[in-house]
PDB file of C-alpha atoms (C1' of nucleotides) in Angstrom:
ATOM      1  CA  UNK A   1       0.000   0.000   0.000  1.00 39.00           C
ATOM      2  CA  UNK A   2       1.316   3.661  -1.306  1.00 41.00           C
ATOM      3  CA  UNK A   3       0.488   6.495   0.795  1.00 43.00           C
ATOM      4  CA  UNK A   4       0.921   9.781  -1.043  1.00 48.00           C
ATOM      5  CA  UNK A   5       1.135  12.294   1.692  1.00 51.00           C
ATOM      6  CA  UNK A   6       4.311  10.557   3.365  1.00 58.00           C
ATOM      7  CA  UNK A   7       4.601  11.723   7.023  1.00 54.00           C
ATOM      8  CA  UNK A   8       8.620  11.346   6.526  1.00 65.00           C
ATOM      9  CA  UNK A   9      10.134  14.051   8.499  1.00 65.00           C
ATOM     10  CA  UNK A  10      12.733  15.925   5.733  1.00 68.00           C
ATOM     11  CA  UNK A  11      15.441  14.425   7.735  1.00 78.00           C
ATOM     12  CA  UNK A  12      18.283  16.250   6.321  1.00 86.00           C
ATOM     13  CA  UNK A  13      22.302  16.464   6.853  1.00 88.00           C
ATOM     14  CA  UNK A  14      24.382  19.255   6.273  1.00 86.00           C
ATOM     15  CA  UNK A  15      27.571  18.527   4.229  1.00 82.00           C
ATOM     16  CA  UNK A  16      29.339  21.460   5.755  1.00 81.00           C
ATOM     17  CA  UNK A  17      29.046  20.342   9.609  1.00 81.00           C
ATOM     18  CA  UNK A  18      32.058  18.280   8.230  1.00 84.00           C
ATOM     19  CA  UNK A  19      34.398  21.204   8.925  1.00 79.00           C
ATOM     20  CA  UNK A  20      33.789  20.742  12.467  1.00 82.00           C
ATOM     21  CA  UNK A  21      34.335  17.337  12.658  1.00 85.00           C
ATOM     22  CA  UNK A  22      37.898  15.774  13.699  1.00 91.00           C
ATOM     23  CA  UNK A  23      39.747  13.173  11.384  1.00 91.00           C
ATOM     24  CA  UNK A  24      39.192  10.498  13.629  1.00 91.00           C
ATOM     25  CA  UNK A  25      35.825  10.904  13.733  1.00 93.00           C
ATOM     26  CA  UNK A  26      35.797  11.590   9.775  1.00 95.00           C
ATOM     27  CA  UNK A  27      37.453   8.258   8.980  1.00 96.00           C
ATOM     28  CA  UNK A  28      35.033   6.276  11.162  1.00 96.00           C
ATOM     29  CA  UNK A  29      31.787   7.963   9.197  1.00 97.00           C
ATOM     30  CA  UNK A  30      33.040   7.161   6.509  1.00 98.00           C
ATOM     31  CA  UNK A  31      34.095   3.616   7.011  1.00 98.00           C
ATOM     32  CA  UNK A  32      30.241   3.272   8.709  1.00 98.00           C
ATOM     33  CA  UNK A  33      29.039   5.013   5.425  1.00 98.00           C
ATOM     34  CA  UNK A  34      30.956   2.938   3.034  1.00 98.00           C
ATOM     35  CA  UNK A  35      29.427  -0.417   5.111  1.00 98.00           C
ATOM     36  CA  UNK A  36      26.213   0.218   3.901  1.00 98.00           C
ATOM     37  CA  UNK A  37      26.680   0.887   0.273  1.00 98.00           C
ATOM     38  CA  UNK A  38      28.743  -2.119   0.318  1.00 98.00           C
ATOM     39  CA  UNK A  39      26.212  -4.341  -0.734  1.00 98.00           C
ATOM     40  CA  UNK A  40      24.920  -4.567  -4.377  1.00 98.00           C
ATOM     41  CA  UNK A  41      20.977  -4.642  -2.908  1.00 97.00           C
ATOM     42  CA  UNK A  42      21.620  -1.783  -0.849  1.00 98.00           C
ATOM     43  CA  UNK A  43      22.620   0.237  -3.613  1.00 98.00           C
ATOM     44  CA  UNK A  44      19.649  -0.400  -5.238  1.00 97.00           C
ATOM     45  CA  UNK A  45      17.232   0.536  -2.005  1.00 96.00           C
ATOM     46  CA  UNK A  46      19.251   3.838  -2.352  1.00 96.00           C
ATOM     47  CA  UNK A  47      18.640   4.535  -5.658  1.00 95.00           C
ATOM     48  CA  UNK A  48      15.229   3.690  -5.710  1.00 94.00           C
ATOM     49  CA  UNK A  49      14.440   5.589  -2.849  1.00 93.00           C
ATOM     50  CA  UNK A  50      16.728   8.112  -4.274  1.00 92.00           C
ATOM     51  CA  UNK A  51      14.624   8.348  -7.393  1.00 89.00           C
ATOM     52  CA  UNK A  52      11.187   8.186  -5.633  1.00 83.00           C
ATOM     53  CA  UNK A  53       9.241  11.517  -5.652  1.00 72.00           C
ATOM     54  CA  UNK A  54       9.111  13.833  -2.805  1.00 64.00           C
ATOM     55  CA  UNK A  55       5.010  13.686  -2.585  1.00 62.00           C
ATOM     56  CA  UNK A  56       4.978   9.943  -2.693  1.00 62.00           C
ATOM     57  CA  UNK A  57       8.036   8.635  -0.453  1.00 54.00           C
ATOM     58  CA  UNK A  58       6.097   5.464   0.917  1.00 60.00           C
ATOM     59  CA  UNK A  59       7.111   2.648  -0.900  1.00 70.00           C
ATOM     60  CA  UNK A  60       8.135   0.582   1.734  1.00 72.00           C
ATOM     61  CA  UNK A  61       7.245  -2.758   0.823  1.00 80.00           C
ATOM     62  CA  UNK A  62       7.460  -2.139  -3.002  1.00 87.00           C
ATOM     63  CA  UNK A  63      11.281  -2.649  -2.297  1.00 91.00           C
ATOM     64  CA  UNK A  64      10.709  -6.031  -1.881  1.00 92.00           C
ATOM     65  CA  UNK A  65       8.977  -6.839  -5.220  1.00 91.00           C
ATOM     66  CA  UNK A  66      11.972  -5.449  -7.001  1.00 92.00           C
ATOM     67  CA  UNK A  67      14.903  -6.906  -5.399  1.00 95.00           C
ATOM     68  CA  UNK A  68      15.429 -10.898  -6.175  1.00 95.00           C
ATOM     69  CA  UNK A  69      15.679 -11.486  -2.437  1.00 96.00           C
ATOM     70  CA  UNK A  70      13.072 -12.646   0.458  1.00 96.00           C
ATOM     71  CA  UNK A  71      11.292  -9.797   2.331  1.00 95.00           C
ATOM     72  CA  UNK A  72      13.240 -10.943   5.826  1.00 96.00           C
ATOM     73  CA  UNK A  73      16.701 -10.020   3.502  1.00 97.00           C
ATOM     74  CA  UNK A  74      15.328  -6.833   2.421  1.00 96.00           C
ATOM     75  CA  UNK A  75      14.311  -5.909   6.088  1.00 95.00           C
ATOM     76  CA  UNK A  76      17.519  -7.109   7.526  1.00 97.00           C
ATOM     77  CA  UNK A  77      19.475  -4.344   4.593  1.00 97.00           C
ATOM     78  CA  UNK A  78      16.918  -1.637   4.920  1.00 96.00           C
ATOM     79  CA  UNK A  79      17.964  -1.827   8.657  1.00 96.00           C
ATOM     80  CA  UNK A  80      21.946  -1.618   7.605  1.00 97.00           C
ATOM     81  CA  UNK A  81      21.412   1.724   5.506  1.00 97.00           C
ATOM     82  CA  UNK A  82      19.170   2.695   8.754  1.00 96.00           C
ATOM     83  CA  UNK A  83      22.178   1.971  11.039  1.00 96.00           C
ATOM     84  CA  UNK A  84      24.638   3.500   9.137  1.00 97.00           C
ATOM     85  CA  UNK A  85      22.458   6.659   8.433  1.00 96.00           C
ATOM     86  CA  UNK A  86      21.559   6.641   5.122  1.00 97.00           C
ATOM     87  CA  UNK A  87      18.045   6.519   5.202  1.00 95.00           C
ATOM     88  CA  UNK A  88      15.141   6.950   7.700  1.00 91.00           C
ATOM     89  CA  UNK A  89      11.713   6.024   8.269  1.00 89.00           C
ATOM     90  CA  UNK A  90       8.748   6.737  10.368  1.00 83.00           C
ATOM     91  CA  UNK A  91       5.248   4.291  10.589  1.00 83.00           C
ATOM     92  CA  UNK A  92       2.472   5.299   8.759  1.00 80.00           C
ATOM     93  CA  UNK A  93      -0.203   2.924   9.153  1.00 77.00           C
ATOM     94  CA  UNK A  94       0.714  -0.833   8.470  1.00 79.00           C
ATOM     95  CA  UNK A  95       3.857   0.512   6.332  1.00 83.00           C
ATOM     96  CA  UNK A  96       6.890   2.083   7.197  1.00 88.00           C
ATOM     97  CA  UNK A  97       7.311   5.788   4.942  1.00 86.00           C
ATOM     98  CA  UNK A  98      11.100   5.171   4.203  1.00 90.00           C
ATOM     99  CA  UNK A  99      13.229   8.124   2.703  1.00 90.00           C
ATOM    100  CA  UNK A 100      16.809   8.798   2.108  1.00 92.00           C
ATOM    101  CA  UNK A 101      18.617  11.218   4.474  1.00 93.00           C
ATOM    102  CA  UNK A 102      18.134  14.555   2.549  1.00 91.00           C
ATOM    103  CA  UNK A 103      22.090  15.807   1.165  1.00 93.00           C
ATOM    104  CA  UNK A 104      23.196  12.556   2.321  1.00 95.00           C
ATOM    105  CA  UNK A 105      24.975  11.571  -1.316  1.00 96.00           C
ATOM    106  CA  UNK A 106      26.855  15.494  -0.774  1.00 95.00           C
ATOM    107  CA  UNK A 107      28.042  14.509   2.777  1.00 96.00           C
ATOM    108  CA  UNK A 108      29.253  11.295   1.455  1.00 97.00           C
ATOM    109  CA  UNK A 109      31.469  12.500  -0.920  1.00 96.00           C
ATOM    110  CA  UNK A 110      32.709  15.104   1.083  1.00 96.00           C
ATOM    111  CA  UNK A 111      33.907  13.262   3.411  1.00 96.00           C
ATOM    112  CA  UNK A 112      35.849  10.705   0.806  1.00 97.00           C
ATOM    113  CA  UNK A 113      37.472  14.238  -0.275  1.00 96.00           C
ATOM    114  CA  UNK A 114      38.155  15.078   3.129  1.00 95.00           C
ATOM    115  CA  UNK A 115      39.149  11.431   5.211  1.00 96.00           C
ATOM    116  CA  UNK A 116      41.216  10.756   1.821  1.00 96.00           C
ATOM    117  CA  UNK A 117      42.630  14.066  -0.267  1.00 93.00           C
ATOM    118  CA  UNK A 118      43.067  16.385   2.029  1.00 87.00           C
TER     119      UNK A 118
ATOM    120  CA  UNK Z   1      63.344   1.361   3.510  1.00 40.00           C
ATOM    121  CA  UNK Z   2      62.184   3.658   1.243  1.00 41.00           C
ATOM    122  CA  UNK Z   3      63.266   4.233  -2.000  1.00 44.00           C
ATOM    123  CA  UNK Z   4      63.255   6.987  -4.066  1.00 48.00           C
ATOM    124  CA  UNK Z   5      62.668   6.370  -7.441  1.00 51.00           C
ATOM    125  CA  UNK Z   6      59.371   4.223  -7.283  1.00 58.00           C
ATOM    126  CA  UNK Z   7      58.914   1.774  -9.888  1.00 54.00           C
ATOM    127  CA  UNK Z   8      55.404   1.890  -9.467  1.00 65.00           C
ATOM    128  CA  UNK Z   9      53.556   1.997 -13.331  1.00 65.00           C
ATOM    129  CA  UNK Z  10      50.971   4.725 -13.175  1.00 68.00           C
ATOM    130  CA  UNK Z  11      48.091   2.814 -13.649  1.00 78.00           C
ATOM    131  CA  UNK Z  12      45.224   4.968 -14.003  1.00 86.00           C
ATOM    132  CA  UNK Z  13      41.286   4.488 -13.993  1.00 88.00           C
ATOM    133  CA  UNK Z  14      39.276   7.465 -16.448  1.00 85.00           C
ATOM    134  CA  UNK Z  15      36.184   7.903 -14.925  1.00 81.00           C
ATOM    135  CA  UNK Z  16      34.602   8.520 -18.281  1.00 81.00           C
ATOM    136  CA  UNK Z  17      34.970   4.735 -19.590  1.00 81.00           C
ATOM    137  CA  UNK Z  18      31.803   4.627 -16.778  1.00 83.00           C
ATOM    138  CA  UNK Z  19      29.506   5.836 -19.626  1.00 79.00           C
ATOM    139  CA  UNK Z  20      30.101   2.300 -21.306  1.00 82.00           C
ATOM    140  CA  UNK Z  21      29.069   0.565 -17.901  1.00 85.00           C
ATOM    141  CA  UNK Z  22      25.812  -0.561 -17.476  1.00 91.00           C
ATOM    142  CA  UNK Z  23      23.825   0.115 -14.478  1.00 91.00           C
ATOM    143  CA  UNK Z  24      24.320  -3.901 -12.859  1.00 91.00           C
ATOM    144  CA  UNK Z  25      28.368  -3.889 -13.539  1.00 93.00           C
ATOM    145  CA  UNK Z  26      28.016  -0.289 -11.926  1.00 95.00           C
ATOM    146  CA  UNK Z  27      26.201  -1.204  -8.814  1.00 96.00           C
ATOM    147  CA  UNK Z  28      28.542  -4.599  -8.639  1.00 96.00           C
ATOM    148  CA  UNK Z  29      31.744  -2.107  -8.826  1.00 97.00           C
ATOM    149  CA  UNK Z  30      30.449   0.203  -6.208  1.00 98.00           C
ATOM    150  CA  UNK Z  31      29.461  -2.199  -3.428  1.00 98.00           C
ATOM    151  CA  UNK Z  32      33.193  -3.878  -4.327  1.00 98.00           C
ATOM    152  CA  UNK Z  33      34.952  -0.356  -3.951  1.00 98.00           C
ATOM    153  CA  UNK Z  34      32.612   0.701  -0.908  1.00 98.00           C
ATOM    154  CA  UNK Z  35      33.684  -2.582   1.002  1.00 98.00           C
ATOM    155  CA  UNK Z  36      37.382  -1.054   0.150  1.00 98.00           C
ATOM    156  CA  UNK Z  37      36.409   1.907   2.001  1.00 98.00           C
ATOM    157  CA  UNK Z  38      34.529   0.033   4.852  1.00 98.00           C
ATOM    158  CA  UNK Z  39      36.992  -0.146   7.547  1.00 98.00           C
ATOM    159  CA  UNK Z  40      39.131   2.762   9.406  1.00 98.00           C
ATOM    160  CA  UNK Z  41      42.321   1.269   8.825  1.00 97.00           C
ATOM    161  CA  UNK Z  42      41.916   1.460   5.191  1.00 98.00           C
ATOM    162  CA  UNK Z  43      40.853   4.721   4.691  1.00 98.00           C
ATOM    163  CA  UNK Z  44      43.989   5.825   6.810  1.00 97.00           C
ATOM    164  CA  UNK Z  45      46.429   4.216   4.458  1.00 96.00           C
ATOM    165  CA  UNK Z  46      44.479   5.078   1.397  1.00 96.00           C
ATOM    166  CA  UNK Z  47      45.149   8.466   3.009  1.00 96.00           C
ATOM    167  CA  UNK Z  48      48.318   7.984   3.357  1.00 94.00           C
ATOM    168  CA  UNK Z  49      49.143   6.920   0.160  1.00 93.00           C
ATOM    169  CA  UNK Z  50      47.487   9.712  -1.462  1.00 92.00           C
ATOM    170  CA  UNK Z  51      49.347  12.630   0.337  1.00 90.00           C
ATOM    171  CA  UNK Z  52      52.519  10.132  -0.485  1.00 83.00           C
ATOM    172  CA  UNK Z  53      54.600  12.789  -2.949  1.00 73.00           C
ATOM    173  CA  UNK Z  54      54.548  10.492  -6.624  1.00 65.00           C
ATOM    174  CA  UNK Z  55      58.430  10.222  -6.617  1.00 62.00           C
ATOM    175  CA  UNK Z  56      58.583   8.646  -2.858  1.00 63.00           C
ATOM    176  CA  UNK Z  57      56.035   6.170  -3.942  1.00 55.00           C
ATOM    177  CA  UNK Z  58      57.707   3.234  -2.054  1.00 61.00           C
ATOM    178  CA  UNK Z  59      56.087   3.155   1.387  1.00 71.00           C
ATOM    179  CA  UNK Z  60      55.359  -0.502   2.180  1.00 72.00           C
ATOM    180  CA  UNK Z  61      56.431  -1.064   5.859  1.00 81.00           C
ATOM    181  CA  UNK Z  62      55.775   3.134   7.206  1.00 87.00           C
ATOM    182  CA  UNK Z  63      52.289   2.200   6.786  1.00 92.00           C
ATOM    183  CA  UNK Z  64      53.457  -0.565   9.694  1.00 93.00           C
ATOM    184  CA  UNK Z  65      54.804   1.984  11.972  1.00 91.00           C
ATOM    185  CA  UNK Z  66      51.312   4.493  11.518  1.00 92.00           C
ATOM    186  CA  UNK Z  67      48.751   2.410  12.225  1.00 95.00           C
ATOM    187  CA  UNK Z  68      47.709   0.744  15.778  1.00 95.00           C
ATOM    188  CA  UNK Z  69      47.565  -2.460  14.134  1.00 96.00           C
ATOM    189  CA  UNK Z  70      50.323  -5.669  13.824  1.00 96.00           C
ATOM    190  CA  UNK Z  71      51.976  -5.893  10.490  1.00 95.00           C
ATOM    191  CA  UNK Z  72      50.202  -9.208   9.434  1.00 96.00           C
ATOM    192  CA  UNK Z  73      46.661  -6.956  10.122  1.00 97.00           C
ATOM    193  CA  UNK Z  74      47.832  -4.460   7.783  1.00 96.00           C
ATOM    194  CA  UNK Z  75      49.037  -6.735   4.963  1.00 96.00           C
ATOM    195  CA  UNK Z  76      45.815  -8.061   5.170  1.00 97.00           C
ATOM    196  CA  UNK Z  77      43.994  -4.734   4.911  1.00 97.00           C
ATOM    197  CA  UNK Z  78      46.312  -3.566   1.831  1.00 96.00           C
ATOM    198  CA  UNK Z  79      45.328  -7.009   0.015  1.00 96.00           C
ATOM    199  CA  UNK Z  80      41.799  -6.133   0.818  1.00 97.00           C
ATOM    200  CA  UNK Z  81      42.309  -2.730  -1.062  1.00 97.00           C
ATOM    201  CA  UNK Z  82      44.472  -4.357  -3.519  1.00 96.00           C
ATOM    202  CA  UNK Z  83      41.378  -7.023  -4.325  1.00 96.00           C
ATOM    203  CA  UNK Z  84      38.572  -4.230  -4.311  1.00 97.00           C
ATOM    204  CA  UNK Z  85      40.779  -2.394  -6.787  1.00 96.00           C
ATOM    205  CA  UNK Z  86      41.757   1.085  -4.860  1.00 97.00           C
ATOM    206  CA  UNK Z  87      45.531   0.276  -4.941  1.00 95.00           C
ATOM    207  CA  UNK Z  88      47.877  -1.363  -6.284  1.00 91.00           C
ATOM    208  CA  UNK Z  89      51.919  -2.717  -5.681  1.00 89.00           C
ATOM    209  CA  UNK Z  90      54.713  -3.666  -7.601  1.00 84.00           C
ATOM    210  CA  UNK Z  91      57.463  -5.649  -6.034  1.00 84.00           C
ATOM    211  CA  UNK Z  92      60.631  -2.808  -5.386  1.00 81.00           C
ATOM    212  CA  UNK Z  93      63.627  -5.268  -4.084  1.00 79.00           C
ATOM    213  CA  UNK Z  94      62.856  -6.415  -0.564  1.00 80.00           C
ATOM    214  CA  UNK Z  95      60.000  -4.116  -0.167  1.00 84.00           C
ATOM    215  CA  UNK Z  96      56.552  -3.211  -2.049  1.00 89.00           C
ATOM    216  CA  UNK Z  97      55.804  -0.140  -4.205  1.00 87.00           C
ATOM    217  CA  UNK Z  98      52.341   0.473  -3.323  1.00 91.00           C
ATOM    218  CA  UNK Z  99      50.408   3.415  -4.999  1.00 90.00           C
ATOM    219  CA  UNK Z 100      46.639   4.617  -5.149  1.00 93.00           C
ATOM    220  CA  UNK Z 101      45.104   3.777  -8.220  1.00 94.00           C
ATOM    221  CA  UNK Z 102      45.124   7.173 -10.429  1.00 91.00           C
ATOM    222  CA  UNK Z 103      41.877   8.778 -10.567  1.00 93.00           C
ATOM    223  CA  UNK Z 104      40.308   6.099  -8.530  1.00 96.00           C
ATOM    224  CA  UNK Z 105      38.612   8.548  -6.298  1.00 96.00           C
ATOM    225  CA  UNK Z 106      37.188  10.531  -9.119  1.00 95.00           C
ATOM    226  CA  UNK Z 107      35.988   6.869 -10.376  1.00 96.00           C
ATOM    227  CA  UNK Z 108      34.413   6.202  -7.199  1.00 97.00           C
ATOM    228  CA  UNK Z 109      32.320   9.320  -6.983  1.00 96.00           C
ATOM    229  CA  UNK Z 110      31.259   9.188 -10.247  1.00 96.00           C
ATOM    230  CA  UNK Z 111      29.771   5.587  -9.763  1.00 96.00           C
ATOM    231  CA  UNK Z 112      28.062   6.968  -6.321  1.00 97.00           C
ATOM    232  CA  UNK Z 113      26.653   9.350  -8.432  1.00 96.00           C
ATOM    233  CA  UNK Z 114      25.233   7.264 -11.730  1.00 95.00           C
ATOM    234  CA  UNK Z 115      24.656   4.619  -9.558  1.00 96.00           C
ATOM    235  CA  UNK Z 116      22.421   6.508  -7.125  1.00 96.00           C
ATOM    236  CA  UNK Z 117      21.597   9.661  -8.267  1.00 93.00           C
ATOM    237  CA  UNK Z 118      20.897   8.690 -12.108  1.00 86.00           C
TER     238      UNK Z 118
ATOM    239  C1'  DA J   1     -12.970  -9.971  17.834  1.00 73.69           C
ATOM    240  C1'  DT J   2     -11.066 -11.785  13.640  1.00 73.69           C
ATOM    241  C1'  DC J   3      -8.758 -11.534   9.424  1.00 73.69           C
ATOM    242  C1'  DG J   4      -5.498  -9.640   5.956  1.00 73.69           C
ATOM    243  C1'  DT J   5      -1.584  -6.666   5.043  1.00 73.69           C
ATOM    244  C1'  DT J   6       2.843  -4.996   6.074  1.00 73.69           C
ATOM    245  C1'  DT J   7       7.153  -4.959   8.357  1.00 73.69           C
ATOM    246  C1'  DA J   8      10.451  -6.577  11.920  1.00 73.69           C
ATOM    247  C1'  DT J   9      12.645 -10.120  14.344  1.00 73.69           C
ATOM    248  C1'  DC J  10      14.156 -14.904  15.425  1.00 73.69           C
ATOM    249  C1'  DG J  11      16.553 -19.131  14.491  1.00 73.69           C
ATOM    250  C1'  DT J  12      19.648 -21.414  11.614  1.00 73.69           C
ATOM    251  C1'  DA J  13      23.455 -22.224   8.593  1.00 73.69           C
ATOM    252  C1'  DG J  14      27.308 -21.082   5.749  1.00 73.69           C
ATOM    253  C1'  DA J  15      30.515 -17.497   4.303  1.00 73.69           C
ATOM    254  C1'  DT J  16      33.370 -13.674   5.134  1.00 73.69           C
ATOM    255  C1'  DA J  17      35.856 -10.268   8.138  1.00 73.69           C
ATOM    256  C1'  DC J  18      39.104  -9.190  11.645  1.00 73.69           C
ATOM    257  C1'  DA J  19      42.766  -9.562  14.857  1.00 73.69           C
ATOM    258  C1'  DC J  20      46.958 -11.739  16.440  1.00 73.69           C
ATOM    259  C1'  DG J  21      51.328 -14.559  16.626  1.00 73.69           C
ATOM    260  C1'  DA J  22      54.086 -17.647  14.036  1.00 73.69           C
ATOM    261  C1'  DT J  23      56.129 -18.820   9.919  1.00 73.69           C
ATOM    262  C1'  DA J  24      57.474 -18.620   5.089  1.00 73.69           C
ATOM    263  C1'  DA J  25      59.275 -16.336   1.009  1.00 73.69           C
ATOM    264  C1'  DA J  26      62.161 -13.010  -1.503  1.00 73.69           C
ATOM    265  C1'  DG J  27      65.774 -10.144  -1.938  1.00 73.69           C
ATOM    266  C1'  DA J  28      69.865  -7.450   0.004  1.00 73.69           C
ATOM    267  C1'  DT J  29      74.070  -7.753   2.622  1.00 73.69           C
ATOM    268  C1'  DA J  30      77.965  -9.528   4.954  1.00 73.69           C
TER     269       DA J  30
ATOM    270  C1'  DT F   1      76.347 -19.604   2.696  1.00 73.69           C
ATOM    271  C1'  DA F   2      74.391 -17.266   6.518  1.00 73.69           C
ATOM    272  C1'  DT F   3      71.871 -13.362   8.106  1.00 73.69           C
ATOM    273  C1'  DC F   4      68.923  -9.371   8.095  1.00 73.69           C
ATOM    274  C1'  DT F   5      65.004  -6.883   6.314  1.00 73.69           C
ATOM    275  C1'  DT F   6      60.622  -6.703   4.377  1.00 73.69           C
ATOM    276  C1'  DT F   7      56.240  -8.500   3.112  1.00 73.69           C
ATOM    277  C1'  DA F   8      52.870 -12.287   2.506  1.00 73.69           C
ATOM    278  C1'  DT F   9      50.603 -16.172   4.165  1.00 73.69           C
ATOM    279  C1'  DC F  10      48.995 -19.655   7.567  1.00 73.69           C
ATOM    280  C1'  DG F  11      46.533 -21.084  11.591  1.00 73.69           C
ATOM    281  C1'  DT F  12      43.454 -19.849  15.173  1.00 73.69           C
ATOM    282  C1'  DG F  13      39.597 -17.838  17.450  1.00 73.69           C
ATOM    283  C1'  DT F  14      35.906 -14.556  17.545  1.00 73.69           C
ATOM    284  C1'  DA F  15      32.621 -11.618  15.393  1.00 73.69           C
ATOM    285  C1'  DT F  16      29.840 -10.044  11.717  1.00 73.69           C
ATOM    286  C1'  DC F  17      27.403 -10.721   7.152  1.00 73.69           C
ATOM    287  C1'  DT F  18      24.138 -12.930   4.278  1.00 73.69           C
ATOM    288  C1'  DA F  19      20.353 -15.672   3.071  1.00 73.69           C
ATOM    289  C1'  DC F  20      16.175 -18.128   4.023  1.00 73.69           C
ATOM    290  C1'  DG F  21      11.754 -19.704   6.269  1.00 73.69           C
ATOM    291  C1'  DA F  22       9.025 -19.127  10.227  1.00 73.69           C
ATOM    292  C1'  DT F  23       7.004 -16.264  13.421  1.00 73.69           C
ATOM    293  C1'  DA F  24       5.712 -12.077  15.812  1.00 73.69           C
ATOM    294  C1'  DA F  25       4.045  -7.381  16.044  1.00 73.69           C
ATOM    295  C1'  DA F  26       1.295  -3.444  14.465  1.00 73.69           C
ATOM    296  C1'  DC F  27      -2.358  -1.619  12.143  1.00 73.69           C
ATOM    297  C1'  DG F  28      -6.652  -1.332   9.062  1.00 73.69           C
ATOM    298  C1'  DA F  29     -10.746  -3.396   7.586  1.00 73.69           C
ATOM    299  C1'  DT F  30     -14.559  -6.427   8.035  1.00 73.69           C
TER     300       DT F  30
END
DNA sequence: ATCGTTTATCGTAGATACACGATAAAGATA
DNA sequence: TATCTTTATCGTGTATCTACGATAAACGAT
């Protein structure tokens, strides 16, 4: 079931908070980070969540009909990009309204640049 | 020991050839590159070897000395980065040439991107 | 209250990751 | 040849990952 008014708060992340945060801490985040796109379904979650519309961000289960793996695997990796902050979701009704952390993508690859280049 | 002129090839990654990709190989490459990146100890000597001046290439055993970790633990993690395609070494006498793939990080965010974002 | 839908968790099993010390392999040096 | 240095690999133990089916939990609808 699709809900079109998704009660998802706009979770967001700001990529420039980085310039407050210390190496060590940088490295870590981005090891966490790099856990969860480490998987070739979880990539996929992201991108479809990534590509879902702002007005209709409930598609919960509809992850499951894509992906070639049982709904308990798809649970278990929606809670990995959960854990390692790349998405978020709140209930709404039997679902669960999932979305992907707003700038998260930016912050990522800010803080390759910055844990790696500089 | 360190050596000074590093017989390291320059072997190079073009982040364009990614327009030839298709979207599975790209989401395969990612997870395999973001499990590179998935662990602390990596991302320090990836940082390491990146801020490594190109004609003192030849670091193999300082990584030892830098990192809270035995020497057996680190040869393990530079295999890891080795097999996932972020590094690479060329044997230098006793000792390893290792170098950061060129353009690999330039590579990498262009596959977060097209395989995300696209 | 009961049923259907949706999602999370449990239990299990096999694979992979991670750390360490010990050892082997390769080349330089005496 | 013997020895030192440097790096890779082996063996071990522990922890985490991955997949599945089964089950539980939460909610809406009947």
């Amino acid at each position: 079931m699709k809900t079109d008014n998704c009660t998802c708060n706009p979770l967001s992340i700001d990529a420039r908070i980085l310039e407050k945060t210390d190496p060590e801490t940088c490295k870590k985040r981005l090891a966490e980070l790099s856990k969860g796109l480490a998987h070739p379904a979880r990539v996929e979650i992201l991108r479809i969540l990534a590509h879902n519309p702002p007005e209709k961000r409930c598609i919960c289960g509809d992850i499951v009909g894509v992906l070639p793996l049982a709904q308990s695997s798809v649970s278990r990796h929606i809670k990995v990009l959960k854990e390692t902050g790349w998405i978020h979701g709140e209930i709404d009704g039997p679902c669960v309204c999932y979305c992907i952390v707003d700038g998260i993508i930016e912050y990522y690859m800010e803080l390759v640049k910055r844990s790696i280049q500089e």
